[in-house]
C-alpha positions as a printed Julia matrix, in Angstrom:
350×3 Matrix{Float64}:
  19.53  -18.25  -75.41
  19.36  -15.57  -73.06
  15.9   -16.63  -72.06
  16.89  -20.16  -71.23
  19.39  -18.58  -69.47
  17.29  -16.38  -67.33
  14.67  -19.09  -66.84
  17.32  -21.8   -65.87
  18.65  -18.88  -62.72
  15.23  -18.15  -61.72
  14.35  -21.78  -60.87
  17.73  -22.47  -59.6
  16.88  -19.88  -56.71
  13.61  -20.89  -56.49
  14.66  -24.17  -55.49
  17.61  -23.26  -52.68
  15.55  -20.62  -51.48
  12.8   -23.63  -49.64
  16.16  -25.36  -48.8
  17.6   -22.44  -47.16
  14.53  -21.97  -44.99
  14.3   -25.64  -44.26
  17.71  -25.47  -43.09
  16.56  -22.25  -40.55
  13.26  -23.84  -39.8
  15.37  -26.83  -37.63
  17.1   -24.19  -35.86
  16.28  -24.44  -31.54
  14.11  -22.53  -30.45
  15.06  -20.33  -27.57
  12.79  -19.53  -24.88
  12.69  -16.92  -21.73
  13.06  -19.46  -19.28
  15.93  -20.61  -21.08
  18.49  -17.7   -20.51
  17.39  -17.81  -16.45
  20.2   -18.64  -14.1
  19.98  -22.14  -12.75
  20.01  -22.39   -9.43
  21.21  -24.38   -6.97
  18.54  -26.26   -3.99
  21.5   -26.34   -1.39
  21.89  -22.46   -1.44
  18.22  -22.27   -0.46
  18.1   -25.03    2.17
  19.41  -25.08    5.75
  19.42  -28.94    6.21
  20.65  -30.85    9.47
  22.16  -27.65   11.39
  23.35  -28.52   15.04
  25.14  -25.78   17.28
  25.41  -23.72   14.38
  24.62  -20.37   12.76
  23.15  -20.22    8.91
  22.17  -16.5     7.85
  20.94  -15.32    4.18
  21.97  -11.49    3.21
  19.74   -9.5     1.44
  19.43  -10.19   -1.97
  20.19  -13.49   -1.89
  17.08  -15.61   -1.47
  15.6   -12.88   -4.19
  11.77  -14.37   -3.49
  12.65  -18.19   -4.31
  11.33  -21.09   -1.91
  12.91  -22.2     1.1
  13.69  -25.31    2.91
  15.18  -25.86    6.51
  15.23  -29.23    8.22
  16.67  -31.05   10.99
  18.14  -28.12   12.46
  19.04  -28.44   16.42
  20.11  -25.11   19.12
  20.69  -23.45   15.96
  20.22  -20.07   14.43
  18.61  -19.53   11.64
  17.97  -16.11   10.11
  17.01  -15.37    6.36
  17.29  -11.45    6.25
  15.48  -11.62    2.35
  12.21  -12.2     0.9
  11.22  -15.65    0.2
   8.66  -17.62   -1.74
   7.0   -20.6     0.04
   8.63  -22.2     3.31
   9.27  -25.42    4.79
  10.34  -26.04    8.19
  10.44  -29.65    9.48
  11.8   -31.27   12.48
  13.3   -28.3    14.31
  14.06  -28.05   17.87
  15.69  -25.49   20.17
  15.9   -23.19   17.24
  15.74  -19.26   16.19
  14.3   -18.8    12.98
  13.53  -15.54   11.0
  12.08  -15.34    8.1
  11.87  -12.47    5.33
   8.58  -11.27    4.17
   6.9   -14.28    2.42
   3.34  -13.38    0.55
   2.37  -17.12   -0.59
   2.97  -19.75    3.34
   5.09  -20.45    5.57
   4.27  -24.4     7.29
   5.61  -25.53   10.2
   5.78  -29.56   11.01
   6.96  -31.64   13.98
   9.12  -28.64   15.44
   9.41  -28.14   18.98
  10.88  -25.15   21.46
  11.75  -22.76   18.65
  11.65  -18.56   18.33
  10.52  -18.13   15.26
   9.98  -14.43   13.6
   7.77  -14.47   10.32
   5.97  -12.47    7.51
   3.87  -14.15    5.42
  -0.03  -14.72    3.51
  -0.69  -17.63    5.59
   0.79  -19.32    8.65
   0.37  -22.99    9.4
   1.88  -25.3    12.18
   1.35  -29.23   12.63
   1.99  -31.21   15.0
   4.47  -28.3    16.75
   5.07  -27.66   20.48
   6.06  -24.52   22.3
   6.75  -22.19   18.86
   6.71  -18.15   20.42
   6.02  -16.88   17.24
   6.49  -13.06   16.31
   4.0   -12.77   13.3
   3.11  -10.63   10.38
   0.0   -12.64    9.27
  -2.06  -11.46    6.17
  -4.72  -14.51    7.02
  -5.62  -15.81   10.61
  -2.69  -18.12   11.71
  -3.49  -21.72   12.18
  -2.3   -24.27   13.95
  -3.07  -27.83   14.31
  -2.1   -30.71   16.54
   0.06  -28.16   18.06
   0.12  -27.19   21.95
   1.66  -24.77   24.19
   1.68  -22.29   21.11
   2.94  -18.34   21.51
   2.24  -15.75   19.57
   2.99  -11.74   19.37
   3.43   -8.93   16.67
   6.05   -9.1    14.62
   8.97   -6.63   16.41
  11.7    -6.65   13.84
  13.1    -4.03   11.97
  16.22   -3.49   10.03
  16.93   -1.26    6.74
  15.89   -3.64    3.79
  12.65   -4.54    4.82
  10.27   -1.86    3.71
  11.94   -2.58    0.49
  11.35   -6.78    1.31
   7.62   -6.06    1.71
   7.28   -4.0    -1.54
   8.86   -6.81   -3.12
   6.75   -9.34   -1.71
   3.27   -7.33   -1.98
   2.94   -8.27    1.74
   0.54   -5.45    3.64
   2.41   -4.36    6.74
  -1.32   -2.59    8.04
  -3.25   -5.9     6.89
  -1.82   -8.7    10.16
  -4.08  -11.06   11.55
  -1.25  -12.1    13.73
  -3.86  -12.56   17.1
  -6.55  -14.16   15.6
  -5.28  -17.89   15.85
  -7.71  -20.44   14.13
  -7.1   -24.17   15.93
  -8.18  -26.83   14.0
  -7.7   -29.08   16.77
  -9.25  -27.59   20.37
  -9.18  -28.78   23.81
 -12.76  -28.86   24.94
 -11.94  -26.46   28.47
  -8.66  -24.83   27.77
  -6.63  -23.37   24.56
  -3.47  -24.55   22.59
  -2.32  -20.67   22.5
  -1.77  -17.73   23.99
  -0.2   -14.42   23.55
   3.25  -13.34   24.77
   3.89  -10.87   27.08
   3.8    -7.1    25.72
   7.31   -6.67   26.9
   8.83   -9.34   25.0
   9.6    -8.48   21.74
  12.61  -10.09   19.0
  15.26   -7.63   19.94
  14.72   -8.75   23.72
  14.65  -12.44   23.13
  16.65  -13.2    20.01
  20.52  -12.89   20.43
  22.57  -11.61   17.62
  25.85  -12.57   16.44
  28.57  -10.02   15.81
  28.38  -10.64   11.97
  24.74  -10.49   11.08
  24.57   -9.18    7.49
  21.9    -6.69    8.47
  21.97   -3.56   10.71
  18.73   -4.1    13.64
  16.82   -1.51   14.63
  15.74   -1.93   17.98
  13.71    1.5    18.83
  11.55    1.56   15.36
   9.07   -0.52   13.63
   8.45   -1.48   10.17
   5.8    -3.17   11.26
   2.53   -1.14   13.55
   3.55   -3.25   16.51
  -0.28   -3.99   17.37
  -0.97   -5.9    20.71
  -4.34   -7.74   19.61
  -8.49   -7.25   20.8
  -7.59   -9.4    23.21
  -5.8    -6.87   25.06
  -8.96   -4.64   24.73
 -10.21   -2.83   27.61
 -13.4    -0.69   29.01
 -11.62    2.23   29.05
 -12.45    2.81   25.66
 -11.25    3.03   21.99
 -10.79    5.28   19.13
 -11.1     4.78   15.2
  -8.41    6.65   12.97
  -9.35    6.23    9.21
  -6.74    7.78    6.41
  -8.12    8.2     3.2
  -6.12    7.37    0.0
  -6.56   10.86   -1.15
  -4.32   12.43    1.82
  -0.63   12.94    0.62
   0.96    9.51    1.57
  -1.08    8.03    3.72
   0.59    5.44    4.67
   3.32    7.73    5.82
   0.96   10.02    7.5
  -0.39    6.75   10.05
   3.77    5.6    10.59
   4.15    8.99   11.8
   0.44    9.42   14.12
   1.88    5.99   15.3
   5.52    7.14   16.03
   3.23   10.09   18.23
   1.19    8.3    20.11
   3.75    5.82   21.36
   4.49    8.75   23.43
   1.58    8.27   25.31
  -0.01    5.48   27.62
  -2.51    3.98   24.69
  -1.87    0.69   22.8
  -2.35    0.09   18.93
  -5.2    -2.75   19.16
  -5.24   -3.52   15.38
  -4.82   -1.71   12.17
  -6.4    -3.09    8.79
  -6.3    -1.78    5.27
  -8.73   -2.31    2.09
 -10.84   -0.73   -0.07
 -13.96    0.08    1.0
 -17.71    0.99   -0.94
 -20.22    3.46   -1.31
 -22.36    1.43    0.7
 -20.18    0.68    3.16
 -18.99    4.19    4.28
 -22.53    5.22    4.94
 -22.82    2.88    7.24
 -19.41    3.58    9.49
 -18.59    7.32    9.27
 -20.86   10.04   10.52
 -19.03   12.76    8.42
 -20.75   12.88    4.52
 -17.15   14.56    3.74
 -15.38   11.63    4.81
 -17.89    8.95    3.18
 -17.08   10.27    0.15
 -13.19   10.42    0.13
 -13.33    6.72    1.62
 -14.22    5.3    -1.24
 -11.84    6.78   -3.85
  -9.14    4.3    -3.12
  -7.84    2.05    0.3
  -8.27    3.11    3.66
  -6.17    2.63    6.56
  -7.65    2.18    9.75
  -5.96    1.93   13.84
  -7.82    1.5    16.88
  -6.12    2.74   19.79
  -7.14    1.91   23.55
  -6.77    3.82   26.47
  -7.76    6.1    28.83
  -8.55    9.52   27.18
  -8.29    7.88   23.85
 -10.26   10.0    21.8
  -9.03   13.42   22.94
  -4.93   12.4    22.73
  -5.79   10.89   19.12
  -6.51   14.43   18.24
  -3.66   16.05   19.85
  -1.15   13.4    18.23
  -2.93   14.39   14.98
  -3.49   18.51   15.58
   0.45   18.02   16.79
   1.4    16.93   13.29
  -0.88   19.41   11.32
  -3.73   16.4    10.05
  -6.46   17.91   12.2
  -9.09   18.8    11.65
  -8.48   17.13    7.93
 -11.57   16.26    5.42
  -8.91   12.94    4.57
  -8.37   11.86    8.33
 -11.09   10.09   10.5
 -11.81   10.51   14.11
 -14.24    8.72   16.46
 -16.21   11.64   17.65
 -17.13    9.33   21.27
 -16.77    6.51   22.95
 -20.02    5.37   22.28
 -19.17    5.87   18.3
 -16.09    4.47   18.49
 -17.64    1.3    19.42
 -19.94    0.72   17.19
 -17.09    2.51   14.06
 -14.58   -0.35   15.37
 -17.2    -3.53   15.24
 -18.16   -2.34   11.33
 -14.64   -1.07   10.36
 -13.19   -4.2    11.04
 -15.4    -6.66   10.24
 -15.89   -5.08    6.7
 -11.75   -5.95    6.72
 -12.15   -9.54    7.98
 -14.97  -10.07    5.03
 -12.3    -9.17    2.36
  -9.89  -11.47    3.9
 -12.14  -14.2     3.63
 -12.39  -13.42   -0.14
């Protein structure tokens, strides 16, 4: 009896037990996506502005996409970074835009300021944009006329952190090297703004703009593009990954020489190869610590160029320094400019 006993409990619970996990097997499956926050489009969307003021703190875009529309004599400013960008039918506007790495498209805007960070910069059908630029890609523009442009000149405390958060390179900005997909056959759609004019100078601030702007200091090299280049000659600066911050090191060379009477051309930063040093750098030292990791790379312009490069960098203890890179002439310099940056343009274009 006690057998039939035991043998009647055993296949009891061997038949709930498949019920039991039937029963957990309908259960819903919850995924990551599910426990995200939803979001709402009108908190990322300035639509049909006139007169009017719309600013985003940071933090609160947090790297989602943006829209603004049918905005008129407004201002705009998004002080965050920001996925991909949208701005349509726009006139008489001031627009700034966080640091953006995927595009930011203009379309049928007209007589705007517009201050921007972003992979790739497009305009269509746009006239009269002055556009302060961080461009990772060469800005283009097409059925667009009477187009600005200039180096991005904005700076307030967040956005070194913005960049890091968008992987935007603040050394890697393309921002004078306009592609036009639409020409005139004897003149040009573009130009470049005046050196003096810069976003603190021509975009007015209200009294309660979330951020604190920093008008003497730049996030940004404030380059003034090889179009500004002159016969008086140039110098190469190349920091090697394996100096102690490098980055750091060029902000503060930079900070030194603005002291002085040359301009910041360009600046670029990649990583270069063993057969590409060789063919740039005279110094065997230097070829070798090039290619252990990025390089960062100014040319400066001026009269003297070569000799006050030095004395910003003996002034701040980096030379002589196996990790820093100095044209040794002008003739050099040349020829170390051409192949420096044209070895950065190729890795753009990959």
């Amino acid at each position: 009896m006690g057998s039939l006993l035991s043998f009647c409990r055993r296949n009891a619970n061997s038949i709930e037990q498949p019920i039991e996990k039937a029963a957990e097997s309908t259960s819903k499956p919850v995924y990551s996506w599910d426990k995200r926050p939803k979001l709402d489009p009108k908190d990322y969307m300035v639509d049909g502005l006139q007169d009017g003021v719309a600013m985003k703190a940071p933090g609160s875009v947090n790297g989602n996409q943006f829209i603004i529309q049918n905005c008129q004599r407004s201002k705009i400013y998004v002080f965050d970074h920001t996925s991909q960008v949208t701005i349509d039918d726009c006139i008489d506007c001031q627009i700034i835009l966080g640091p953006n790495n995927t595009s930011v498209f203009f379309r049928d805007c007209q007589s705007c300021d517009v201050v921007v960070a972003c992979q790739q910069f497009r305009t269509r059908d746009c006239r009269q944009l002055n556009c302060f630029l961080v461009c990772a890609t060469k800005p283009i523009i097409e059925s667009s006329t009477a187009m600005k442009f200039s180096c991005y000149s904005l700076n307030y405390a967040e956005l070194s952190q913005q960049f890091q958060a968008s992987g935007l390179n603040i050394f890697t900005n393309y921002w004078f090297n306009v592609h036009d997909f639409t020409p005139l056959p004897e003149d040009k759609n573009w130009s470049l703004i005046p050196m003096e004019k810069t976003v603190p100078g021509v975009f007015t601030f209200p009294d309660d703009v979330p951020v604190k702007i920093d008008a003497a200091n730049y996030t940004v090299p404030y380059t003034v593009g090889e179009q500004r280049r002159t016969n008086e000659g140039s110098c190469l600066l190349v920091f090697a990954s394996t100096l102690n911050k490098p980055a750091e090191q060029a902000h503060r060379v930079i900070q030194q020489l603005r002291k002085t009477n040359l301009v910041l051309i360009q600046t670029g930063e990649f990583r270069m190869t063993s057969f590409d040093a060789p063919r740039i750098f005279e110094s065997a030292t230097f070829q070798r610590v090039a290619t252990q990791g990025c390089v960062i790379g100014l040319e400066y312009n001026g009269v003297d160029c070569i000799s006050l490069c030095e004395n910003a960098l003996q002034s701040l203890n980096l030379f002589p320094n196996d990790n820093v890179y100095v044209s040794s002439s002008r003739q050099s310099a040349e020829k170390e400019v051409d192949q420096f940056f044209a070895l950065a343009d190729a890795q753009m274009a990959v």
